[in-house]
Structures are given as structure tokens and as C-alpha cells.
JSON list of C-alpha atoms in Angstrom, two decimals:
[
{"chain": "U", "resi": 1151, "resn": "UNK", "atom": "CA", "xyz": [-52.43, 98.38, 71.25]},
{"chain": "U", "resi": 1152, "resn": "UNK", "atom": "CA", "xyz": [-52.00, 95.55, 73.66]},
{"chain": "U", "resi": 1153, "resn": "UNK", "atom": "CA", "xyz": [-52.80, 95.55, 77.17]},
{"chain": "U", "resi": 1154, "resn": "UNK", "atom": "CA", "xyz": [-49.25, 95.04, 78.84]},
{"chain": "U", "resi": 1155, "resn": "UNK", "atom": "CA", "xyz": [-46.06, 96.62, 76.96]},
{"chain": "U", "resi": 1156, "resn": "UNK", "atom": "CA", "xyz": [-42.76, 95.55, 77.40]},
{"chain": "U", "resi": 1157, "resn": "UNK", "atom": "CA", "xyz": [-38.99, 95.78, 74.77]},
{"chain": "U", "resi": 1158, "resn": "UNK", "atom": "CA", "xyz": [-38.66, 92.26, 73.79]},
{"chain": "U", "resi": 1159, "resn": "UNK", "atom": "CA", "xyz": [-34.41, 93.14, 74.04]},
{"chain": "U", "resi": 1160, "resn": "UNK", "atom": "CA", "xyz": [-32.25, 91.01, 73.86]},
{"chain": "U", "resi": 1161, "resn": "UNK", "atom": "CA", "xyz": [-30.32, 93.16, 77.40]},
{"chain": "U", "resi": 1162, "resn": "UNK", "atom": "CA", "xyz": [-26.75, 92.02, 77.71]},
{"chain": "U", "resi": 1163, "resn": "UNK", "atom": "CA", "xyz": [-25.11, 92.77, 80.95]},
{"chain": "U", "resi": 1164, "resn": "UNK", "atom": "CA", "xyz": [-22.00, 92.25, 82.54]},
{"chain": "U", "resi": 1165, "resn": "UNK", "atom": "CA", "xyz": [-22.24, 90.47, 86.24]},
{"chain": "U", "resi": 1166, "resn": "UNK", "atom": "CA", "xyz": [-22.13, 92.45, 88.74]},
{"chain": "U", "resi": 1167, "resn": "UNK", "atom": "CA", "xyz": [-24.36, 95.61, 87.36]},
{"chain": "U", "resi": 1168, "resn": "UNK", "atom": "CA", "xyz": [-27.80, 96.24, 88.19]},
{"chain": "U", "resi": 1169, "resn": "UNK", "atom": "CA", "xyz": [-30.30, 95.04, 85.60]},
{"chain": "U", "resi": 1170, "resn": "UNK", "atom": "CA", "xyz": [-33.85, 97.10, 84.76]},
{"chain": "U", "resi": 1171, "resn": "UNK", "atom": "CA", "xyz": [-36.33, 95.42, 83.12]},
{"chain": "U", "resi": 1172, "resn": "UNK", "atom": "CA", "xyz": [-39.96, 97.54, 83.13]},
{"chain": "U", "resi": 1173, "resn": "UNK", "atom": "CA", "xyz": [-43.28, 97.06, 81.69]},
{"chain": "U", "resi": 1174, "resn": "UNK", "atom": "CA", "xyz": [-46.27, 99.52, 80.52]},
{"chain": "U", "resi": 1175, "resn": "UNK", "atom": "CA", "xyz": [-49.50, 98.76, 81.01]},
{"chain": "U", "resi": 1176, "resn": "UNK", "atom": "CA", "xyz": [-52.99, 100.46, 79.68]},
{"chain": "U", "resi": 1177, "resn": "UNK", "atom": "CA", "xyz": [-55.62, 98.63, 81.85]},
{"chain": "U", "resi": 1178, "resn": "UNK", "atom": "CA", "xyz": [-56.12, 100.67, 85.55]},
{"chain": "U", "resi": 1179, "resn": "UNK", "atom": "CA", "xyz": [-57.95, 97.54, 86.18]},
{"chain": "U", "resi": 1180, "resn": "UNK", "atom": "CA", "xyz": [-55.08, 96.03, 86.31]},
{"chain": "U", "resi": 1181, "resn": "UNK", "atom": "CA", "xyz": [-54.70, 94.73, 90.33]},
{"chain": "U", "resi": 1182, "resn": "UNK", "atom": "CA", "xyz": [-51.73, 92.70, 91.34]},
{"chain": "U", "resi": 1183, "resn": "UNK", "atom": "CA", "xyz": [-48.38, 93.56, 89.17]},
{"chain": "U", "resi": 1184, "resn": "UNK", "atom": "CA", "xyz": [-45.63, 90.27, 88.71]},
{"chain": "U", "resi": 1185, "resn": "UNK", "atom": "CA", "xyz": [-42.59, 89.15, 87.53]},
{"chain": "U", "resi": 1186, "resn": "UNK", "atom": "CA", "xyz": [-42.03, 86.24, 86.09]},
{"chain": "U", "resi": 1187, "resn": "UNK", "atom": "CA", "xyz": [-38.16, 84.34, 85.41]},
{"chain": "U", "resi": 1188, "resn": "UNK", "atom": "CA", "xyz": [-38.93, 82.07, 82.30]},
{"chain": "U", "resi": 1189, "resn": "UNK", "atom": "CA", "xyz": [-35.58, 80.20, 81.63]},
{"chain": "U", "resi": 1190, "resn": "UNK", "atom": "CA", "xyz": [-34.78, 78.52, 78.48]},
{"chain": "U", "resi": 1191, "resn": "UNK", "atom": "CA", "xyz": [-37.71, 75.78, 77.95]},
{"chain": "U", "resi": 1192, "resn": "UNK", "atom": "CA", "xyz": [-38.50, 75.71, 81.42]},
{"chain": "U", "resi": 1193, "resn": "UNK", "atom": "CA", "xyz": [-42.33, 77.16, 82.85]},
{"chain": "U", "resi": 1194, "resn": "UNK", "atom": "CA", "xyz": [-42.14, 81.11, 84.09]},
{"chain": "U", "resi": 1195, "resn": "UNK", "atom": "CA", "xyz": [-41.42, 80.82, 87.91]},
{"chain": "U", "resi": 1196, "resn": "UNK", "atom": "CA", "xyz": [-43.27, 83.32, 90.33]},
{"chain": "U", "resi": 1197, "resn": "UNK", "atom": "CA", "xyz": [-39.89, 86.24, 90.92]},
{"chain": "U", "resi": 1198, "resn": "UNK", "atom": "CA", "xyz": [-41.87, 89.41, 93.17]},
{"chain": "U", "resi": 1199, "resn": "UNK", "atom": "CA", "xyz": [-45.48, 90.44, 93.26]},
{"chain": "U", "resi": 1200, "resn": "UNK", "atom": "CA", "xyz": [-46.91, 93.73, 94.25]},
{"chain": "U", "resi": 1201, "resn": "UNK", "atom": "CA", "xyz": [-50.04, 95.28, 95.04]},
{"chain": "U", "resi": 1202, "resn": "UNK", "atom": "CA", "xyz": [-50.48, 98.86, 95.35]},
{"chain": "U", "resi": 1203, "resn": "UNK", "atom": "CA", "xyz": [-47.56, 101.56, 94.56]},
{"chain": "U", "resi": 1204, "resn": "UNK", "atom": "CA", "xyz": [-44.07, 101.66, 95.92]},
{"chain": "U", "resi": 1205, "resn": "UNK", "atom": "CA", "xyz": [-40.87, 99.13, 96.09]},
{"chain": "U", "resi": 1206, "resn": "UNK", "atom": "CA", "xyz": [-40.55, 96.06, 97.17]},
{"chain": "U", "resi": 1207, "resn": "UNK", "atom": "CA", "xyz": [-37.65, 94.53, 97.54]},
{"chain": "U", "resi": 1208, "resn": "UNK", "atom": "CA", "xyz": [-36.57, 91.16, 97.75]},
{"chain": "U", "resi": 1209, "resn": "UNK", "atom": "CA", "xyz": [-32.83, 89.92, 98.58]},
{"chain": "U", "resi": 1210, "resn": "UNK", "atom": "CA", "xyz": [-31.58, 91.40, 94.93]},
{"chain": "U", "resi": 1211, "resn": "UNK", "atom": "CA", "xyz": [-34.69, 91.96, 93.43]},
{"chain": "U", "resi": 1212, "resn": "UNK", "atom": "CA", "xyz": [-36.29, 95.34, 94.02]},
{"chain": "U", "resi": 1213, "resn": "UNK", "atom": "CA", "xyz": [-40.19, 95.48, 91.94]},
{"chain": "U", "resi": 1214, "resn": "UNK", "atom": "CA", "xyz": [-41.80, 98.79, 91.70]},
{"chain": "U", "resi": 1215, "resn": "UNK", "atom": "CA", "xyz": [-45.22, 100.20, 90.30]},
{"chain": "U", "resi": 1216, "resn": "UNK", "atom": "CA", "xyz": [-46.00, 103.43, 89.51]},
{"chain": "U", "resi": 1217, "resn": "UNK", "atom": "CA", "xyz": [-49.82, 103.15, 89.03]},
{"chain": "U", "resi": 1218, "resn": "UNK", "atom": "CA", "xyz": [-50.29, 107.23, 88.57]},
{"chain": "U", "resi": 1219, "resn": "UNK", "atom": "CA", "xyz": [-48.52, 106.57, 85.07]},
{"chain": "U", "resi": 1220, "resn": "UNK", "atom": "CA", "xyz": [-48.81, 102.96, 84.73]},
{"chain": "U", "resi": 1221, "resn": "UNK", "atom": "CA", "xyz": [-45.64, 101.91, 84.29]},
{"chain": "U", "resi": 1222, "resn": "UNK", "atom": "CA", "xyz": [-43.97, 99.06, 86.63]},
{"chain": "U", "resi": 1223, "resn": "UNK", "atom": "CA", "xyz": [-39.77, 97.98, 86.98]},
{"chain": "U", "resi": 1224, "resn": "UNK", "atom": "CA", "xyz": [-37.72, 94.94, 88.34]},
{"chain": "U", "resi": 1225, "resn": "UNK", "atom": "CA", "xyz": [-34.36, 95.95, 89.54]},
{"chain": "U", "resi": 1226, "resn": "UNK", "atom": "CA", "xyz": [-31.61, 93.59, 89.28]},
{"chain": "U", "resi": 1227, "resn": "UNK", "atom": "CA", "xyz": [-28.96, 94.53, 91.86]},
{"chain": "U", "resi": 1228, "resn": "UNK", "atom": "CA", "xyz": [-25.06, 93.02, 91.31]},
{"chain": "U", "resi": 1229, "resn": "UNK", "atom": "CA", "xyz": [-26.43, 90.40, 88.47]},
{"chain": "U", "resi": 1230, "resn": "UNK", "atom": "CA", "xyz": [-25.18, 86.53, 88.11]},
{"chain": "U", "resi": 1231, "resn": "UNK", "atom": "CA", "xyz": [-24.81, 84.77, 84.97]},
{"chain": "U", "resi": 1232, "resn": "UNK", "atom": "CA", "xyz": [-27.01, 82.76, 86.85]},
{"chain": "U", "resi": 1233, "resn": "UNK", "atom": "CA", "xyz": [-29.92, 85.90, 86.58]},
{"chain": "U", "resi": 1234, "resn": "UNK", "atom": "CA", "xyz": [-29.50, 84.98, 82.74]},
{"chain": "U", "resi": 1235, "resn": "UNK", "atom": "CA", "xyz": [-33.30, 84.15, 81.63]},
{"chain": "U", "resi": 1236, "resn": "UNK", "atom": "CA", "xyz": [-36.25, 85.57, 79.69]},
{"chain": "U", "resi": 1237, "resn": "UNK", "atom": "CA", "xyz": [-38.21, 88.16, 82.84]},
{"chain": "U", "resi": 1238, "resn": "UNK", "atom": "CA", "xyz": [-41.60, 88.39, 82.12]},
{"chain": "U", "resi": 1239, "resn": "UNK", "atom": "CA", "xyz": [-44.19, 91.06, 83.14]},
{"chain": "U", "resi": 1240, "resn": "UNK", "atom": "CA", "xyz": [-47.72, 89.91, 83.93]},
{"chain": "U", "resi": 1241, "resn": "UNK", "atom": "CA", "xyz": [-50.38, 91.71, 85.63]},
{"chain": "U", "resi": 1242, "resn": "UNK", "atom": "CA", "xyz": [-53.93, 90.77, 87.17]},
{"chain": "U", "resi": 1243, "resn": "UNK", "atom": "CA", "xyz": [-57.84, 92.22, 86.29]},
{"chain": "U", "resi": 1244, "resn": "UNK", "atom": "CA", "xyz": [-61.52, 90.28, 87.05]},
{"chain": "U", "resi": 1245, "resn": "UNK", "atom": "CA", "xyz": [-62.65, 89.56, 83.44]},
{"chain": "U", "resi": 1246, "resn": "UNK", "atom": "CA", "xyz": [-66.42, 89.76, 83.33]},
{"chain": "U", "resi": 1247, "resn": "UNK", "atom": "CA", "xyz": [-66.79, 85.80, 84.67]},
{"chain": "U", "resi": 1248, "resn": "UNK", "atom": "CA", "xyz": [-65.52, 87.18, 88.14]},
{"chain": "U", "resi": 1249, "resn": "UNK", "atom": "CA", "xyz": [-62.16, 84.73, 87.51]},
{"chain": "U", "resi": 1250, "resn": "UNK", "atom": "CA", "xyz": [-58.94, 87.18, 87.40]},
{"chain": "U", "resi": 1251, "resn": "UNK", "atom": "CA", "xyz": [-56.55, 86.89, 84.36]},
{"chain": "U", "resi": 1252, "resn": "UNK", "atom": "CA", "xyz": [-53.14, 86.62, 84.03]},
{"chain": "U", "resi": 1253, "resn": "UNK", "atom": "CA", "xyz": [-52.09, 88.96, 80.99]},
{"chain": "U", "resi": 1254, "resn": "UNK", "atom": "CA", "xyz": [-47.94, 89.20, 80.05]},
{"chain": "U", "resi": 1255, "resn": "UNK", "atom": "CA", "xyz": [-45.74, 90.87, 78.49]},
{"chain": "U", "resi": 1256, "resn": "UNK", "atom": "CA", "xyz": [-43.51, 89.47, 75.84]},
{"chain": "U", "resi": 1257, "resn": "UNK", "atom": "CA", "xyz": [-41.19, 89.05, 78.28]},
{"chain": "U", "resi": 1258, "resn": "UNK", "atom": "CA", "xyz": [-36.88, 90.70, 78.44]},
{"chain": "U", "resi": 1259, "resn": "UNK", "atom": "CA", "xyz": [-34.53, 88.70, 77.76]},
{"chain": "U", "resi": 1260, "resn": "UNK", "atom": "CA", "xyz": [-31.62, 88.64, 79.55]},
{"chain": "U", "resi": 1261, "resn": "UNK", "atom": "CA", "xyz": [-28.13, 87.68, 79.65]},
{"chain": "U", "resi": 1262, "resn": "UNK", "atom": "CA", "xyz": [-25.46, 88.67, 82.29]},
{"chain": "U", "resi": 1263, "resn": "UNK", "atom": "CA", "xyz": [-21.63, 87.73, 81.55]},
{"chain": "U", "resi": 1264, "resn": "UNK", "atom": "CA", "xyz": [-19.21, 86.88, 83.18]},
{"chain": "X", "resi": 838, "resn": "UNK", "atom": "CA", "xyz": [-41.91, 69.83, 97.11]},
{"chain": "X", "resi": 839, "resn": "UNK", "atom": "CA", "xyz": [-43.94, 68.51, 94.00]},
{"chain": "X", "resi": 840, "resn": "UNK", "atom": "CA", "xyz": [-44.95, 70.87, 90.90]},
{"chain": "X", "resi": 841, "resn": "UNK", "atom": "CA", "xyz": [-47.14, 71.00, 88.38]},
{"chain": "X", "resi": 842, "resn": "UNK", "atom": "CA", "xyz": [-46.38, 68.54, 85.78]},
{"chain": "X", "resi": 843, "resn": "UNK", "atom": "CA", "xyz": [-47.38, 67.96, 82.07]},
{"chain": "X", "resi": 844, "resn": "UNK", "atom": "CA", "xyz": [-47.33, 65.63, 79.58]},
{"chain": "X", "resi": 845, "resn": "UNK", "atom": "CA", "xyz": [-45.63, 65.08, 77.14]},
{"chain": "X", "resi": 846, "resn": "UNK", "atom": "CA", "xyz": [-42.95, 67.33, 76.98]},
{"chain": "X", "resi": 847, "resn": "UNK", "atom": "CA", "xyz": [-42.59, 67.63, 73.20]},
{"chain": "X", "resi": 848, "resn": "UNK", "atom": "CA", "xyz": [-44.63, 66.56, 71.25]},
{"chain": "X", "resi": 849, "resn": "UNK", "atom": "CA", "xyz": [-44.60, 66.28, 67.12]},
{"chain": "X", "resi": 850, "resn": "UNK", "atom": "CA", "xyz": [-47.42, 66.34, 64.84]},
{"chain": "X", "resi": 851, "resn": "UNK", "atom": "CA", "xyz": [-48.42, 66.25, 61.52]},
{"chain": "X", "resi": 852, "resn": "UNK", "atom": "CA", "xyz": [-51.16, 68.45, 59.80]},
{"chain": "X", "resi": 853, "resn": "UNK", "atom": "CA", "xyz": [-54.74, 68.00, 60.60]},
{"chain": "X", "resi": 854, "resn": "UNK", "atom": "CA", "xyz": [-53.96, 65.44, 63.63]},
{"chain": "X", "resi": 855, "resn": "UNK", "atom": "CA", "xyz": [-55.00, 65.31, 66.64]},
{"chain": "X", "resi": 856, "resn": "UNK", "atom": "CA", "xyz": [-53.00, 66.08, 69.89]},
{"chain": "X", "resi": 857, "resn": "UNK", "atom": "CA", "xyz": [-53.69, 65.98, 73.64]},
{"chain": "X", "resi": 858, "resn": "UNK", "atom": "CA", "xyz": [-52.16, 67.27, 75.93]},
{"chain": "X", "resi": 859, "resn": "UNK", "atom": "CA", "xyz": [-51.97, 66.52, 79.72]},
{"chain": "X", "resi": 860, "resn": "UNK", "atom": "CA", "xyz": [-51.86, 68.30, 82.96]},
{"chain": "X", "resi": 861, "resn": "UNK", "atom": "CA", "xyz": [-51.24, 67.74, 86.45]},
{"chain": "X", "resi": 862, "resn": "UNK", "atom": "CA", "xyz": [-51.12, 70.18, 89.11]},
{"chain": "X", "resi": 863, "resn": "UNK", "atom": "CA", "xyz": [-50.40, 70.46, 92.36]},
{"chain": "X", "resi": 864, "resn": "UNK", "atom": "CA", "xyz": [-51.72, 68.34, 95.07]},
{"chain": "X", "resi": 865, "resn": "UNK", "atom": "CA", "xyz": [-55.19, 70.09, 96.67]},
{"chain": "X", "resi": 866, "resn": "UNK", "atom": "CA", "xyz": [-54.64, 72.89, 93.81]},
{"chain": "X", "resi": 867, "resn": "UNK", "atom": "CA", "xyz": [-58.56, 72.55, 92.31]},
{"chain": "X", "resi": 868, "resn": "UNK", "atom": "CA", "xyz": [-57.89, 75.11, 89.28]},
{"chain": "X", "resi": 869, "resn": "UNK", "atom": "CA", "xyz": [-56.30, 75.03, 85.95]},
{"chain": "X", "resi": 870, "resn": "UNK", "atom": "CA", "xyz": [-55.06, 77.23, 83.93]},
{"chain": "X", "resi": 871, "resn": "UNK", "atom": "CA", "xyz": [-53.46, 76.73, 80.17]},
{"chain": "X", "resi": 872, "resn": "UNK", "atom": "CA", "xyz": [-52.00, 78.86, 78.42]},
{"chain": "X", "resi": 873, "resn": "UNK", "atom": "CA", "xyz": [-50.32, 78.85, 74.52]},
{"chain": "X", "resi": 874, "resn": "UNK", "atom": "CA", "xyz": [-47.27, 80.78, 74.37]},
{"chain": "X", "resi": 875, "resn": "UNK", "atom": "CA", "xyz": [-45.83, 81.02, 70.39]},
{"chain": "X", "resi": 876, "resn": "UNK", "atom": "CA", "xyz": [-41.98, 81.04, 69.59]},
{"chain": "X", "resi": 877, "resn": "UNK", "atom": "CA", "xyz": [-41.08, 85.08, 70.92]},
{"chain": "X", "resi": 878, "resn": "UNK", "atom": "CA", "xyz": [-44.68, 85.49, 72.44]},
{"chain": "X", "resi": 879, "resn": "UNK", "atom": "CA", "xyz": [-46.03, 86.31, 76.06]},
{"chain": "X", "resi": 880, "resn": "UNK", "atom": "CA", "xyz": [-48.26, 82.97, 77.45]},
{"chain": "X", "resi": 881, "resn": "UNK", "atom": "CA", "xyz": [-52.13, 83.76, 76.16]},
{"chain": "X", "resi": 882, "resn": "UNK", "atom": "CA", "xyz": [-55.06, 82.25, 78.13]},
{"chain": "X", "resi": 883, "resn": "UNK", "atom": "CA", "xyz": [-56.61, 80.00, 76.37]},
{"chain": "X", "resi": 884, "resn": "UNK", "atom": "CA", "xyz": [-58.86, 78.49, 79.39]},
{"chain": "X", "resi": 885, "resn": "UNK", "atom": "CA", "xyz": [-59.07, 77.50, 82.95]},
{"chain": "X", "resi": 886, "resn": "UNK", "atom": "CA", "xyz": [-61.31, 74.92, 85.02]},
{"chain": "X", "resi": 887, "resn": "UNK", "atom": "CA", "xyz": [-62.49, 75.23, 88.75]},
{"chain": "X", "resi": 888, "resn": "UNK", "atom": "CA", "xyz": [-63.69, 72.16, 90.45]},
{"chain": "X", "resi": 889, "resn": "UNK", "atom": "CA", "xyz": [-64.00, 70.50, 86.49]},
{"chain": "X", "resi": 890, "resn": "UNK", "atom": "CA", "xyz": [-66.09, 72.95, 85.64]},
{"chain": "X", "resi": 891, "resn": "UNK", "atom": "CA", "xyz": [-65.07, 75.92, 83.19]},
{"chain": "X", "resi": 892, "resn": "UNK", "atom": "CA", "xyz": [-64.28, 79.57, 84.50]},
{"chain": "X", "resi": 893, "resn": "UNK", "atom": "CA", "xyz": [-63.22, 81.36, 82.17]},
{"chain": "X", "resi": 894, "resn": "UNK", "atom": "CA", "xyz": [-62.11, 81.16, 77.96]},
{"chain": "X", "resi": 895, "resn": "UNK", "atom": "CA", "xyz": [-59.67, 83.05, 76.56]},
{"chain": "X", "resi": 896, "resn": "UNK", "atom": "CA", "xyz": [-58.68, 82.89, 73.19]},
{"chain": "X", "resi": 897, "resn": "UNK", "atom": "CA", "xyz": [-59.00, 79.40, 72.59]},
{"chain": "X", "resi": 898, "resn": "UNK", "atom": "CA", "xyz": [-59.29, 78.21, 69.00]},
{"chain": "X", "resi": 899, "resn": "UNK", "atom": "CA", "xyz": [-62.86, 75.84, 68.32]},
{"chain": "X", "resi": 900, "resn": "UNK", "atom": "CA", "xyz": [-60.75, 73.09, 66.96]},
{"chain": "X", "resi": 901, "resn": "UNK", "atom": "CA", "xyz": [-59.28, 73.07, 70.76]},
{"chain": "X", "resi": 902, "resn": "UNK", "atom": "CA", "xyz": [-61.19, 71.87, 74.29]},
{"chain": "X", "resi": 903, "resn": "UNK", "atom": "CA", "xyz": [-60.29, 71.48, 77.20]},
{"chain": "X", "resi": 904, "resn": "UNK", "atom": "CA", "xyz": [-61.66, 69.55, 80.17]},
{"chain": "X", "resi": 905, "resn": "UNK", "atom": "CA", "xyz": [-60.83, 68.72, 84.44]},
{"chain": "X", "resi": 906, "resn": "UNK", "atom": "CA", "xyz": [-60.93, 65.65, 85.43]},
{"chain": "X", "resi": 907, "resn": "UNK", "atom": "CA", "xyz": [-62.50, 64.69, 88.82]},
{"chain": "X", "resi": 908, "resn": "UNK", "atom": "CA", "xyz": [-58.68, 63.80, 90.26]},
{"chain": "X", "resi": 909, "resn": "UNK", "atom": "CA", "xyz": [-58.51, 67.93, 88.87]},
{"chain": "X", "resi": 910, "resn": "UNK", "atom": "CA", "xyz": [-56.15, 66.92, 86.32]},
{"chain": "X", "resi": 911, "resn": "UNK", "atom": "CA", "xyz": [-56.73, 68.57, 82.90]},
{"chain": "X", "resi": 912, "resn": "UNK", "atom": "CA", "xyz": [-56.84, 67.46, 79.19]},
{"chain": "X", "resi": 913, "resn": "UNK", "atom": "CA", "xyz": [-56.45, 70.12, 76.21]},
{"chain": "X", "resi": 914, "resn": "UNK", "atom": "CA", "xyz": [-57.62, 67.87, 73.00]},
{"chain": "X", "resi": 915, "resn": "UNK", "atom": "CA", "xyz": [-56.40, 69.59, 69.91]},
{"chain": "X", "resi": 916, "resn": "UNK", "atom": "CA", "xyz": [-57.95, 68.45, 66.49]},
{"chain": "X", "resi": 917, "resn": "UNK", "atom": "CA", "xyz": [-57.22, 69.83, 62.93]},
{"chain": "X", "resi": 918, "resn": "UNK", "atom": "CA", "xyz": [-53.49, 71.04, 63.30]},
{"chain": "X", "resi": 919, "resn": "UNK", "atom": "CA", "xyz": [-52.02, 73.71, 61.80]},
{"chain": "X", "resi": 920, "resn": "UNK", "atom": "CA", "xyz": [-48.80, 74.60, 61.49]},
{"chain": "X", "resi": 921, "resn": "UNK", "atom": "CA", "xyz": [-49.74, 78.11, 63.64]},
{"chain": "X", "resi": 922, "resn": "UNK", "atom": "CA", "xyz": [-50.86, 75.81, 66.60]},
{"chain": "X", "resi": 923, "resn": "UNK", "atom": "CA", "xyz": [-46.66, 75.34, 66.98]},
{"chain": "X", "resi": 924, "resn": "UNK", "atom": "CA", "xyz": [-46.15, 76.59, 70.47]},
{"chain": "X", "resi": 925, "resn": "UNK", "atom": "CA", "xyz": [-45.52, 75.82, 74.25]},
{"chain": "X", "resi": 926, "resn": "UNK", "atom": "CA", "xyz": [-48.44, 74.84, 76.52]},
{"chain": "X", "resi": 927, "resn": "UNK", "atom": "CA", "xyz": [-48.42, 76.05, 80.21]},
{"chain": "X", "resi": 928, "resn": "UNK", "atom": "CA", "xyz": [-50.35, 74.74, 82.38]},
{"chain": "X", "resi": 929, "resn": "UNK", "atom": "CA", "xyz": [-50.77, 76.13, 85.44]},
{"chain": "X", "resi": 930, "resn": "UNK", "atom": "CA", "xyz": [-52.78, 75.23, 88.89]},
{"chain": "X", "resi": 931, "resn": "UNK", "atom": "CA", "xyz": [-54.25, 77.30, 92.18]},
{"chain": "X", "resi": 932, "resn": "UNK", "atom": "CA", "xyz": [-56.08, 76.66, 95.30]},
{"chain": "X", "resi": 933, "resn": "UNK", "atom": "CA", "xyz": [-59.53, 78.16, 95.93]},
{"chain": "X", "resi": 934, "resn": "UNK", "atom": "CA", "xyz": [-59.60, 81.78, 96.43]},
{"chain": "X", "resi": 935, "resn": "UNK", "atom": "CA", "xyz": [-56.13, 82.36, 95.71]},
{"chain": "X", "resi": 936, "resn": "UNK", "atom": "CA", "xyz": [-55.16, 84.87, 93.87]},
{"chain": "X", "resi": 937, "resn": "UNK", "atom": "CA", "xyz": [-53.54, 85.04, 90.63]},
{"chain": "X", "resi": 938, "resn": "UNK", "atom": "CA", "xyz": [-49.52, 85.87, 92.19]},
{"chain": "X", "resi": 939, "resn": "UNK", "atom": "CA", "xyz": [-50.45, 81.86, 93.14]},
{"chain": "X", "resi": 940, "resn": "UNK", "atom": "CA", "xyz": [-50.85, 80.42, 89.93]},
{"chain": "X", "resi": 941, "resn": "UNK", "atom": "CA", "xyz": [-47.56, 77.27, 89.80]},
{"chain": "X", "resi": 942, "resn": "UNK", "atom": "CA", "xyz": [-47.12, 77.19, 86.17]},
{"chain": "X", "resi": 943, "resn": "UNK", "atom": "CA", "xyz": [-45.89, 73.48, 84.85]},
{"chain": "X", "resi": 944, "resn": "UNK", "atom": "CA", "xyz": [-42.66, 72.91, 82.51]},
{"chain": "X", "resi": 945, "resn": "UNK", "atom": "CA", "xyz": [-44.93, 73.23, 79.29]},
{"chain": "X", "resi": 946, "resn": "UNK", "atom": "CA", "xyz": [-45.48, 70.43, 76.36]},
{"chain": "X", "resi": 947, "resn": "UNK", "atom": "CA", "xyz": [-43.52, 71.56, 73.09]},
{"chain": "X", "resi": 948, "resn": "UNK", "atom": "CA", "xyz": [-45.51, 70.63, 70.40]},
{"chain": "X", "resi": 949, "resn": "UNK", "atom": "CA", "xyz": [-44.34, 70.71, 66.31]},
{"chain": "X", "resi": 950, "resn": "UNK", "atom": "CA", "xyz": [-46.97, 70.75, 63.60]},
{"chain": "X", "resi": 951, "resn": "UNK", "atom": "CA", "xyz": [-44.95, 69.75, 60.40]}
]
């Protein structure tokens, strides 16, 4: 079983829709929970990060973490065509060497249609 | 603001050839991470360096080696290339003591092995 599971989609929604992206994880040692946006042929770009259970809002984006269920979500309100990208969840944990390691989900490809 | 620079952006090699990928971190960032992202896959951590020393090792094949130089740039050397090495290779950088969510990714080098 992979440490982080994410439905790859693809997900296609009309402009203005609310988008819900989700990941589950199996390792309770994860500390930080991130969402990255990756446009085609570009590197991942950090959108949001959270540390504890609960919600964190930034503009049209809300990140939600439920540590008891090992489940994280990213909500996008009033989605725009420019939001079309692949969204990767990522989580970090300490390695045996004491450094932080990022573990990514497979990414969900989102298309917002005008 | 300056970002992570990777070169080349695209590279085509034949089987059994060698390739060298370069990464120039954000100024004053002293930690470099290398990731491999196969088609439709999540980025997989390969190796990281802090202050020119290897700090952590992930799923990096023995055919690959990497180092970080005195100016903090890093090079990933890949020998005896195989078709399965075709992927997008990302470099990310971070500052000392920075958390995992503070990793900034470069645009990637797309390696195609024919």
C-alpha cells in the first residue's frame, strides 16, 4: 500500500464550480500536509500547507486536514479556467537520518471549462 | 524573485549513454533535493544534499550519482541509461532549517531515453 493515495482523475468541471480534491494516507508520522499545483511541463508550485487538523483558507482555496481519518482535502471555490492543472498532495515526515522527506500523491488532473 | 534553475530543460539520450543534469538553487538556499517523476506518476525522491554533503537518499539507482558543489549548485549524473529512466527530473531547494513546505521546485529537466 502506498503511503499516500490520490485519485488521478481526470476531473472536469464548469467554470464557477466548487472543486474538491482529496488524499488519504496511511502513515501517522506525517507532520506537514501540502498541496501543490503543477501546470503542464512546469515544476510543482506550493499552494498551501497545514500542520494540524482543521481548516486553512487562502482566497478561493481551503485546505482541510483530518488526522483521525488520515484524510486531507483541497477545496477550490469559484473555479476558473486558469485553475486547470494537476494538483498534487504531499506530506512530510522525518527520515531515519533526521531530515524531512516529502511523499507525493499521484496528482489529480483538473480541467475547468469556460 | 530568483527561482530554481535547471539545465538542460530537455535532453534526449540513447540507451547506455550518460547524462548530467544541473540544478542551481535559489540564492542563499543550501539544501538541494532531486526528484524523478515518471509519466503520470508522482514525484519520487532520489537524493538530497545539505552544505555539500549528502543528507538523505531515496530510491536512487546505483547507476546514478549526485553531488553538490561549493557554490551550492548540484549535478545528477546518470550512467548506463535505460528506457525506464525517461522522466521529468525536478530539483528543489530549501534554506537551512527550512521546513519541507519551503522547498521550491525548478521547472524540471525532461529526459527522454531512446
